[in-house]
Amino acid sequence: MSSEPPGCTPVKRMLSSFHLRCSLLAFIIYGLVFQVHELQSALLNVTGPPGPIAVAMGEDVVLPCRFSPEQRAQDTEVIWFREHFSPFVHRYKEGQDQYGEQMLQYQGRTELLKDGLAKGSVDLKIFHVQLSDRGNYTCFIRRDLDYDDAVVELKVTASGSAPLIALERYQDGGIRVTCRSAGWYPQPQVLWQDPHGQHLPSLSEKVTQDKSGLFAAESSIILTRGTNQKLSCSVRHVLHSQEQGSAFYISDPFFQNAHPWMTALCVVLVAVVILLIIAAYLFKIKGKHEQKIAMQAAALQDRDAEIEKQAEELAWRKYAVPIEEVKVVLDPDTAHCDLVLSDDCKSVKREDTLQDLPDIPERFNPWRCVLGREGFTSGRYYWEVEVVDGGGWTVGVSRQDVKRKGDIEFKPEQGIWALGQWAGHFQALTSPNRTLLPEIQTPKRIRVSLDYEEGRVTFFSVDEEIPIFTFPLASFEGISVHPWVWLGPGTWLKMWP
């Protein structure tokens, strides 16, 4: 029998049931909180740098972007884009780069640094940065149904030429001196300084901006005799530290004509008036022969125009029809694995589908290039390349010892002389800066002319029968020179004849 008083047992049972229910509820709440915490900790998080990334125009830049938690590269989709999601700057999906909808201005100029993928890094490298590349980039990462993004700002600067100082004319009892400099970004500031480093006010200032966005600035000052004859002009960025400067000195004898120039001008004007009177008198005497003289002058002008036209035709024939025409056959051992050559090796397409080819030392990788099989060590030759289809492309010549692996800069210093539709512009790949060719309509058929002994590489538009561009003379140093092409996404080139 129980020793508990009557009525106590039901109360205890109720209390025990209440404690059990409270414990069960607390356990359920704790489990839910723990699961939410675990779910939140597994959410994708993308971060960019704390501030803008700055780079000088023409240099390479890396835009940093990190994500967590880390995951396998095959499960990660990465898209770098500007204002719109498509076309994109660069895309990586299912373990491969995707170029199908890449913006024209970035074709052949971007690389996702995949070595950091396993560590949560999706940095984007942009080669040969242009002024138009400045602005915001979005780093977008997707994993299954989860995604996140971060914004990276790129600032592009350009340090212009050293100031050019010109003595323009006598003015207000002194000499007007102008300081000019071009090729700056952002907008520069022109400053005059005396020998003690004190800034001097300018008489006038002018800032202009060309089609490419670069600024040119000029400033003028009046220099008087005996004061401030030794000055310096400096041009620098308003927001950056880059600066170019020039100094000059004007001796006293230059100021002797600061005021007498007006007298000299009057003498000259009187002499001009006298000459005009004499000329008018002579024309009046010869009025009867005026019409005959005009007809003779017109005939002479027509003859001069015909001679000039013939000279231009001879010049075209001299460079457009060299001594020997060659039949270019492409070398499959040098072609990147994304390039598909025809059976006769006379045309090439970019498929962006890796072929199972050995990565031999002669093969280009990662750049989608291919060389002609035959090289030249002497003589003059020409061949033609037809752009059958596609967006970005470049054609030209390269030395046999051109770099085949890793980063390659398409410029004469690296053994490549070429032009084409590059980064959305028709341009010659000169150094240190590219040469835009806006006045030339992008041709569909290009003639490449090589004069080995003279070191001349010249390009012509077969469509319009006009010269396009000639590179400065170079020395090939006895090394074999081969035909060379690079193909952008979806491009198809054909060699002629």
Coordinates of C-alpha atoms in Angstrom, one line a residue:
M1 CA 0.0 0.0 0.0
S2 CA 1.1 3.5 -0.7
S3 CA 2.1 5.8 2.2
E4 CA 1.0 8.9 0.3
P5 CA -2.0 10.8 1.6
P6 CA -5.2 10.4 -0.3
G7 CA -5.5 12.8 -3.3
C8 CA -1.7 13.4 -3.8
T9 CA -1.1 10.8 -6.5
P10 CA -3.2 12.5 -9.3
V11 CA -1.5 15.9 -8.6
K12 CA 2.0 14.4 -9.0
R13 CA 1.0 12.7 -12.2
M14 CA -0.3 15.9 -13.6
L15 CA 3.0 17.7 -12.8
S16 CA 5.1 14.9 -14.3
S17 CA 3.0 15.1 -17.5
F18 CA 3.4 18.9 -17.7
H19 CA 7.2 18.6 -17.3
L20 CA 7.4 16.0 -20.0
R21 CA 5.5 18.1 -22.4
C22 CA 7.6 21.2 -21.7
S23 CA 10.8 19.2 -22.3
L24 CA 9.5 17.8 -25.6
L25 CA 8.5 21.3 -26.8
A26 CA 11.9 22.7 -25.8
F27 CA 13.7 19.9 -27.7
I28 CA 11.6 20.6 -30.9
I29 CA 12.3 24.3 -30.7
Y30 CA 16.0 23.7 -30.2
G31 CA 16.1 21.4 -33.2
L32 CA 14.4 23.9 -35.4
V33 CA 16.7 26.7 -34.4
F34 CA 19.8 24.5 -34.9
Q35 CA 18.6 23.5 -38.4
V36 CA 17.9 27.1 -39.4
H37 CA 21.3 28.1 -38.1
E38 CA 22.9 25.3 -40.2
L39 CA 20.9 26.3 -43.2
Q40 CA 21.9 29.9 -42.9
S41 CA 25.6 29.0 -42.5
A42 CA 25.4 27.0 -45.7
L43 CA 24.0 29.9 -47.8
L44 CA 26.2 31.2 -50.6
N45 CA 28.0 34.4 -49.9
V46 CA 29.9 36.4 -52.5
T47 CA 32.2 39.4 -51.7
G48 CA 34.3 41.8 -53.7
P49 CA 37.2 44.1 -52.8
P50 CA 36.5 46.9 -50.2
G51 CA 37.2 49.7 -52.8
P52 CA 37.7 50.4 -56.5
I53 CA 40.5 48.7 -58.5
A54 CA 42.7 51.1 -60.5
V55 CA 44.8 50.3 -63.5
A56 CA 46.7 52.2 -66.2
M57 CA 45.4 52.0 -69.7
G58 CA 47.1 49.3 -71.7
E59 CA 48.1 47.2 -68.6
D60 CA 46.5 43.9 -67.4
V61 CA 44.2 43.9 -64.4
V62 CA 42.7 41.3 -62.0
L63 CA 39.2 41.9 -60.6
P64 CA 39.0 40.0 -57.3
C65 CA 35.9 38.1 -56.2
R66 CA 35.5 35.5 -53.4
F67 CA 32.7 33.2 -52.4
S68 CA 32.0 30.8 -49.5
P69 CA 31.5 28.1 -48.7
E70 CA 34.0 26.5 -51.1
Q71 CA 32.7 23.8 -53.5
R72 CA 33.8 21.8 -56.5
A73 CA 34.6 23.7 -59.7
Q74 CA 32.1 21.6 -61.7
D75 CA 29.2 22.7 -59.4
T76 CA 30.0 26.4 -59.7
E77 CA 28.6 28.7 -62.4
V78 CA 30.4 32.1 -62.6
I79 CA 29.2 35.1 -64.7
W80 CA 31.0 38.4 -64.9
F81 CA 28.8 41.1 -66.5
R82 CA 28.4 44.9 -66.9
E83 CA 25.0 46.7 -67.1
H84 CA 23.2 43.7 -68.6
F85 CA 23.3 40.0 -67.8
S86 CA 23.8 39.1 -71.5
P87 CA 25.9 39.6 -73.4
F88 CA 28.4 39.0 -70.6
V89 CA 32.1 39.8 -70.0
H90 CA 33.0 36.2 -69.1
R91 CA 31.1 33.0 -68.2
Y92 CA 32.3 29.7 -66.6
K93 CA 29.9 26.8 -66.4
E94 CA 30.2 23.0 -65.9
G95 CA 34.0 23.2 -65.7
Q96 CA 34.5 25.1 -69.0
D97 CA 34.6 28.7 -70.2
Q98 CA 31.6 29.8 -72.3
Y99 CA 32.1 32.3 -75.1
G100 CA 28.8 32.1 -77.1
E101 CA 27.4 35.4 -75.9
Q102 CA 30.5 37.3 -74.9
M103 CA 30.7 41.0 -75.5
L104 CA 32.7 41.9 -78.6
Q105 CA 35.0 44.3 -76.8
Y106 CA 36.2 41.5 -74.4
Q107 CA 36.7 38.8 -77.0
G108 CA 40.2 37.4 -76.6
R109 CA 40.9 39.7 -73.6
T110 CA 39.5 37.8 -70.5
E111 CA 40.6 34.8 -68.4
L112 CA 39.0 33.4 -65.3
L113 CA 41.8 32.4 -62.9
K114 CA 40.6 28.9 -62.2
D115 CA 43.5 28.0 -59.8
G116 CA 41.6 29.7 -57.0
L117 CA 38.2 28.0 -57.6
A118 CA 38.7 25.3 -55.1
K119 CA 39.7 28.0 -52.5
G120 CA 36.6 30.1 -53.1
S121 CA 38.2 32.6 -55.6
V122 CA 36.8 33.5 -59.0
D123 CA 39.1 36.4 -60.0
L124 CA 38.8 37.7 -63.5
K125 CA 41.8 38.9 -65.5
I126 CA 41.4 41.5 -68.3
F127 CA 44.2 41.9 -70.7
H128 CA 45.3 45.3 -72.3
V129 CA 42.7 47.4 -70.4
Q130 CA 41.0 50.1 -72.5
L131 CA 39.4 53.3 -71.4
S132 CA 36.0 51.9 -72.3
D133 CA 36.5 49.1 -69.7
R134 CA 36.1 51.5 -66.8
G135 CA 32.9 51.2 -64.6
N136 CA 31.2 48.6 -62.5
Y137 CA 31.4 44.8 -63.0
T138 CA 29.1 42.3 -61.3
C139 CA 30.5 39.0 -60.1
F140 CA 27.5 36.6 -60.1
I141 CA 27.8 33.0 -58.7
R142 CA 25.1 30.3 -58.8
R143 CA 25.1 26.9 -57.1
D144 CA 21.9 24.8 -57.7
L145 CA 19.0 27.1 -56.7
D146 CA 21.2 29.4 -54.5
Y147 CA 23.0 32.5 -55.9
D148 CA 24.7 35.7 -54.8
D149 CA 26.7 38.5 -56.4
A150 CA 29.0 41.4 -55.6
V151 CA 30.0 44.6 -57.5
V152 CA 33.6 45.5 -58.4
E153 CA 34.4 49.0 -59.6
L154 CA 37.3 49.4 -62.2
K155 CA 39.0 52.8 -62.6
V156 CA 41.2 53.3 -65.7
T157 CA 43.8 56.0 -65.8
A158 CA 46.1 57.3 -68.6
S159 CA 49.2 59.3 -68.1
G160 CA 49.7 61.6 -71.1
S161 CA 52.7 63.0 -73.0
A162 CA 55.3 65.3 -71.5
P163 CA 54.2 68.9 -71.9
L164 CA 55.1 70.7 -75.1
I165 CA 56.0 74.3 -74.6
A166 CA 55.6 76.7 -77.5
L167 CA 56.5 80.4 -77.9
E168 CA 53.5 81.6 -79.9
R169 CA 53.7 85.4 -80.4
Y170 CA 54.3 88.8 -78.8
Q171 CA 51.4 90.0 -76.8
D172 CA 50.7 92.8 -74.3
G173 CA 54.4 93.8 -74.0
G174 CA 55.5 90.2 -73.4
I175 CA 55.7 86.8 -75.0
R176 CA 52.7 84.5 -75.0
V177 CA 53.8 81.0 -74.0
T178 CA 51.5 77.9 -74.3
C179 CA 51.9 74.5 -72.6
R180 CA 50.1 71.5 -74.3
S181 CA 49.8 67.8 -73.4
A182 CA 47.5 65.0 -74.6
G183 CA 46.5 61.4 -73.8
W184 CA 45.2 61.8 -70.2
Y185 CA 42.4 60.3 -68.2
P186 CA 40.8 61.5 -66.0
Q187 CA 40.8 65.2 -66.9
P188 CA 44.3 66.7 -66.1
Q189 CA 45.2 70.0 -64.6
V190 CA 47.9 72.3 -66.0
L191 CA 50.0 74.3 -63.5
W192 CA 52.7 77.0 -64.0
Q193 CA 55.4 77.5 -61.4
D194 CA 58.1 80.0 -60.9
P195 CA 61.7 79.1 -59.8
H196 CA 60.5 79.2 -56.1
G197 CA 57.7 76.7 -56.7
Q198 CA 54.9 79.3 -56.5
H199 CA 51.9 78.7 -58.8
L200 CA 51.2 81.4 -61.4
P201 CA 47.8 82.2 -62.8
S202 CA 47.3 81.3 -66.4
L203 CA 46.0 83.6 -69.1
S204 CA 43.7 81.0 -70.7
E205 CA 43.0 77.3 -70.3
K206 CA 41.4 74.8 -72.7
V207 CA 40.5 71.1 -72.2
T208 CA 39.3 68.8 -75.0
Q209 CA 38.3 65.2 -75.2
D210 CA 38.9 63.0 -78.3
K211 CA 36.7 60.1 -79.6
S212 CA 38.4 57.5 -77.5
G213 CA 37.7 59.5 -74.3
L214 CA 41.3 60.8 -73.6
F215 CA 41.8 64.4 -72.6
A216 CA 44.1 67.1 -74.0
A217 CA 44.9 70.2 -72.1
E218 CA 46.6 73.5 -72.9
S219 CA 47.3 76.6 -70.9
S220 CA 48.8 80.0 -71.9
I221 CA 50.7 82.6 -69.9
I222 CA 52.3 86.0 -70.8
L223 CA 56.0 86.2 -70.0
T224 CA 57.5 89.7 -69.5
R225 CA 61.0 90.9 -69.6
G226 CA 63.0 90.6 -66.4
T227 CA 60.3 88.7 -64.5
N228 CA 59.4 85.0 -64.4
Q229 CA 61.7 84.2 -67.3
K230 CA 62.4 80.8 -65.9
L231 CA 59.3 78.8 -65.5
S232 CA 58.1 75.2 -65.4
C233 CA 54.8 73.6 -66.7
S234 CA 53.4 70.5 -65.1
V235 CA 50.3 68.4 -66.1
R236 CA 48.8 66.0 -63.6
H237 CA 45.6 64.2 -62.8
V238 CA 43.1 66.0 -60.6
L239 CA 42.5 62.9 -58.5
H240 CA 45.7 60.9 -59.0
S241 CA 49.4 61.4 -58.5
Q242 CA 50.7 60.9 -62.0
E243 CA 52.5 64.0 -63.3
Q244 CA 54.5 65.1 -66.4
G245 CA 56.6 68.3 -66.4
S246 CA 58.8 70.5 -68.5
A247 CA 60.9 73.6 -67.7
F248 CA 62.2 76.4 -69.9
Y249 CA 64.1 79.7 -69.8
I250 CA 63.8 82.8 -72.1
S251 CA 66.8 85.2 -72.3
D252 CA 66.4 89.0 -72.5
P253 CA 67.1 89.4 -76.2
F254 CA 63.9 87.7 -77.1
F255 CA 62.0 90.6 -75.4
Q256 CA 63.5 93.3 -77.6
N257 CA 60.8 92.9 -80.2
A258 CA 57.9 92.7 -77.7
H259 CA 56.8 96.3 -78.6
P260 CA 58.5 97.2 -81.9
W261 CA 56.7 94.3 -83.6
M262 CA 53.7 96.7 -84.2
T263 CA 56.0 99.0 -86.2
A264 CA 57.3 96.1 -88.2
L265 CA 53.7 94.9 -88.9
C266 CA 52.8 98.4 -90.2
V267 CA 55.7 98.4 -92.6
V268 CA 54.7 94.9 -93.8
L269 CA 51.1 96.0 -94.3
V270 CA 52.2 99.1 -96.3
A271 CA 54.3 96.9 -98.5
V272 CA 51.5 94.5 -99.0
V273 CA 49.1 97.3 -100.0
I274 CA 51.7 98.6 -102.6
L275 CA 52.1 95.1 -104.0
L276 CA 48.3 94.7 -104.3
I277 CA 48.1 98.0 -106.2
I278 CA 50.8 96.9 -108.6
A279 CA 49.2 93.5 -109.1
A280 CA 45.8 95.0 -109.8
Y281 CA 47.4 97.3 -112.5
L282 CA 49.1 94.4 -114.1
F283 CA 45.9 92.3 -114.2
K284 CA 44.1 95.3 -115.8
I285 CA 46.7 95.4 -118.6
K286 CA 46.5 91.7 -119.2
G287 CA 42.7 91.6 -119.0
K288 CA 42.4 90.5 -122.7
H289 CA 44.5 87.4 -122.0
E290 CA 42.8 86.4 -118.7
Q291 CA 40.4 83.8 -120.2
K292 CA 43.2 82.2 -122.2
I293 CA 45.5 82.0 -119.1
A294 CA 42.6 80.5 -117.1
M295 CA 42.0 77.8 -119.7
Q296 CA 45.7 76.9 -119.8
A297 CA 45.8 76.7 -116.0
A298 CA 42.8 74.4 -116.0
A299 CA 44.5 72.2 -118.6
L300 CA 47.7 72.1 -116.5
Q301 CA 45.7 71.2 -113.4
D302 CA 43.9 68.3 -115.2
R303 CA 47.3 67.0 -116.4
D304 CA 48.7 67.2 -112.9
A305 CA 45.7 65.3 -111.5
E306 CA 46.2 62.6 -114.1
I307 CA 49.9 62.3 -113.3
E308 CA 49.1 62.1 -109.6
K309 CA 46.5 59.4 -110.3
Q310 CA 49.0 57.4 -112.3
A311 CA 51.6 57.7 -109.5
E312 CA 49.0 56.4 -107.0
E313 CA 48.2 53.5 -109.3
L314 CA 51.9 52.7 -109.7
A315 CA 52.4 52.8 -105.9
W316 CA 49.4 50.4 -105.4
R317 CA 50.7 48.0 -108.0
K318 CA 54.2 48.1 -106.4
Y319 CA 53.0 47.0 -103.0
A320 CA 49.8 45.1 -103.9
V321 CA 51.5 42.9 -106.4
P322 CA 54.8 41.7 -105.0
I323 CA 57.2 39.4 -106.8
E324 CA 55.6 36.1 -105.8
E325 CA 52.1 35.0 -104.8
V326 CA 52.1 32.1 -102.3
K327 CA 49.5 29.5 -101.6
V328 CA 49.2 29.4 -97.8
V329 CA 48.6 26.0 -96.2
L330 CA 47.8 26.1 -92.5
D331 CA 49.9 23.9 -90.1
P332 CA 47.6 21.7 -88.0
D333 CA 50.4 21.0 -85.5
T334 CA 50.3 24.7 -84.5
A335 CA 46.5 25.0 -84.3
H336 CA 44.7 25.4 -81.0
C337 CA 42.5 22.5 -80.0
D338 CA 39.3 24.7 -80.6
L339 CA 40.3 25.3 -84.2
V340 CA 39.0 23.0 -86.9
L341 CA 41.0 23.0 -90.2
S342 CA 39.5 21.9 -93.6
D343 CA 40.9 18.8 -95.3
D344 CA 43.1 20.8 -97.6
C345 CA 44.2 23.1 -94.6
K346 CA 43.1 26.2 -96.6
S347 CA 40.4 27.3 -94.2
V348 CA 39.9 27.3 -90.4
K349 CA 36.9 27.6 -88.1
R350 CA 36.7 28.2 -84.4
E351 CA 34.2 25.7 -82.8
D352 CA 35.1 26.2 -79.1
T353 CA 34.9 22.4 -78.6
L354 CA 38.2 20.9 -77.5
Q355 CA 39.5 18.2 -79.9
D356 CA 41.5 15.3 -78.6
L357 CA 44.9 16.5 -79.9
P358 CA 48.3 16.2 -78.2
D359 CA 49.5 19.3 -76.5
I360 CA 52.8 19.4 -78.3
P361 CA 55.2 22.4 -77.9
E362 CA 54.3 23.8 -81.4
R363 CA 50.6 24.1 -80.6
F364 CA 49.1 27.4 -79.4
N365 CA 47.4 27.3 -76.0
P366 CA 45.3 29.0 -74.7
W367 CA 45.2 31.6 -77.6
R368 CA 43.2 30.4 -80.6
C369 CA 46.0 30.9 -83.2
V370 CA 47.4 28.9 -86.1
L371 CA 50.5 29.4 -88.3
G372 CA 51.1 28.8 -92.0
R373 CA 53.1 25.7 -92.7
E374 CA 55.7 27.4 -95.0
G375 CA 57.9 30.1 -93.6
F376 CA 60.0 32.7 -95.4
T377 CA 63.6 33.9 -94.8
S378 CA 64.0 36.0 -98.0
G379 CA 62.1 37.6 -100.9
R380 CA 58.8 39.4 -101.3
Y381 CA 55.4 37.6 -101.1
Y382 CA 51.7 38.1 -100.7
W383 CA 48.6 36.1 -99.9
E384 CA 44.9 36.9 -99.1
V385 CA 42.6 36.0 -96.2
E386 CA 38.8 36.0 -96.5
V387 CA 36.6 36.6 -93.5
V388 CA 33.7 34.1 -94.3
D389 CA 31.9 34.5 -91.0
G390 CA 32.4 35.7 -87.4
G391 CA 33.1 38.6 -85.2
G392 CA 36.6 39.0 -83.9
W393 CA 39.7 38.1 -86.0
T394 CA 43.3 39.2 -86.7
V395 CA 45.6 38.3 -89.6
G396 CA 49.2 38.9 -90.3
V397 CA 52.7 37.3 -89.9
S398 CA 54.7 36.1 -87.0
R399 CA 58.3 34.9 -86.4
Q400 CA 58.8 31.1 -86.1
D401 CA 60.0 31.5 -82.5
V402 CA 56.8 33.3 -81.3
K403 CA 55.6 32.2 -77.9
R404 CA 53.1 29.4 -78.1
K405 CA 52.0 28.8 -74.5
G406 CA 50.5 31.0 -71.7
D407 CA 50.0 34.8 -72.1
I408 CA 50.9 36.2 -75.5
E409 CA 50.9 39.9 -76.4
F410 CA 50.0 40.5 -80.0
K411 CA 52.6 43.1 -80.9
P412 CA 55.9 43.4 -83.0
E413 CA 58.1 43.1 -79.9
Q414 CA 56.7 39.6 -79.4
G415 CA 57.2 38.7 -83.0
I416 CA 53.6 39.4 -84.3
W417 CA 52.6 42.0 -87.0
A418 CA 48.9 41.9 -87.5
L419 CA 45.6 43.8 -87.8
G420 CA 41.9 43.0 -87.7
Q421 CA 38.6 43.2 -85.9
W422 CA 39.9 43.2 -82.3
A423 CA 37.9 44.1 -79.2
G424 CA 35.1 45.5 -81.3
H425 CA 37.3 47.8 -83.3
F426 CA 39.1 47.5 -86.7
Q427 CA 42.7 48.3 -85.6
A428 CA 46.4 47.5 -86.2
L429 CA 48.0 45.7 -83.3
T430 CA 50.9 48.2 -82.8
S431 CA 52.9 49.0 -79.7
P432 CA 52.7 50.5 -77.1
N433 CA 49.2 51.4 -78.1
R434 CA 46.8 50.0 -80.7
T435 CA 46.2 52.0 -83.9
L436 CA 42.5 52.4 -84.6
L437 CA 41.5 52.6 -88.2
P438 CA 38.0 54.2 -88.1
E439 CA 38.3 55.7 -91.6
I440 CA 38.7 52.2 -93.2
Q441 CA 35.6 50.1 -93.7
T442 CA 36.3 46.7 -92.2
P443 CA 37.2 44.5 -95.3
K444 CA 36.0 41.0 -96.0
R445 CA 39.1 40.1 -97.9
I446 CA 42.6 41.3 -96.8
R447 CA 45.9 41.1 -98.7
V448 CA 49.0 40.5 -96.5
S449 CA 52.3 41.6 -98.2
L450 CA 55.7 40.7 -96.8
D451 CA 59.1 42.1 -97.9
Y452 CA 61.6 40.1 -95.8
E453 CA 64.8 41.9 -96.7
E454 CA 63.3 45.4 -96.2
G455 CA 61.4 44.3 -93.1
R456 CA 58.1 45.6 -94.4
V457 CA 54.7 44.2 -93.5
T458 CA 51.8 45.9 -95.4
F459 CA 48.0 45.2 -95.5
F460 CA 45.5 46.1 -98.3
S461 CA 41.8 46.0 -98.7
V462 CA 41.0 43.8 -101.7
D463 CA 37.4 45.0 -101.5
E464 CA 38.3 48.6 -102.2
E465 CA 41.8 48.1 -103.7
I466 CA 43.4 50.6 -101.2
P467 CA 46.3 50.2 -98.7
I468 CA 45.2 49.9 -95.1
F469 CA 48.3 50.0 -92.9
T470 CA 52.1 49.5 -93.0
F471 CA 54.0 48.6 -89.9
P472 CA 57.3 50.4 -89.2
L473 CA 60.3 48.6 -90.8
A474 CA 61.5 45.7 -88.7
S475 CA 64.5 43.3 -88.7
F476 CA 63.5 39.6 -88.7
E477 CA 67.1 38.7 -87.8
G478 CA 67.2 35.8 -90.2
I479 CA 64.4 34.0 -88.4
S480 CA 61.7 32.4 -90.5
V481 CA 58.4 34.4 -90.8
H482 CA 55.1 32.5 -91.2
P483 CA 51.5 33.6 -92.0
W484 CA 49.5 33.9 -88.7
V485 CA 45.8 34.3 -87.7
W486 CA 43.8 34.5 -84.5
L487 CA 40.1 33.7 -84.5
G488 CA 37.4 35.0 -82.1
P489 CA 34.2 33.0 -81.2
G490 CA 32.4 31.6 -84.2
T491 CA 34.9 32.9 -86.8
W492 CA 35.7 31.2 -90.1
L493 CA 38.7 32.3 -92.2
K494 CA 39.7 31.1 -95.6
M495 CA 43.2 31.4 -97.3
W496 CA 43.6 32.6 -100.9
P497 CA 44.6 31.6 -103.5

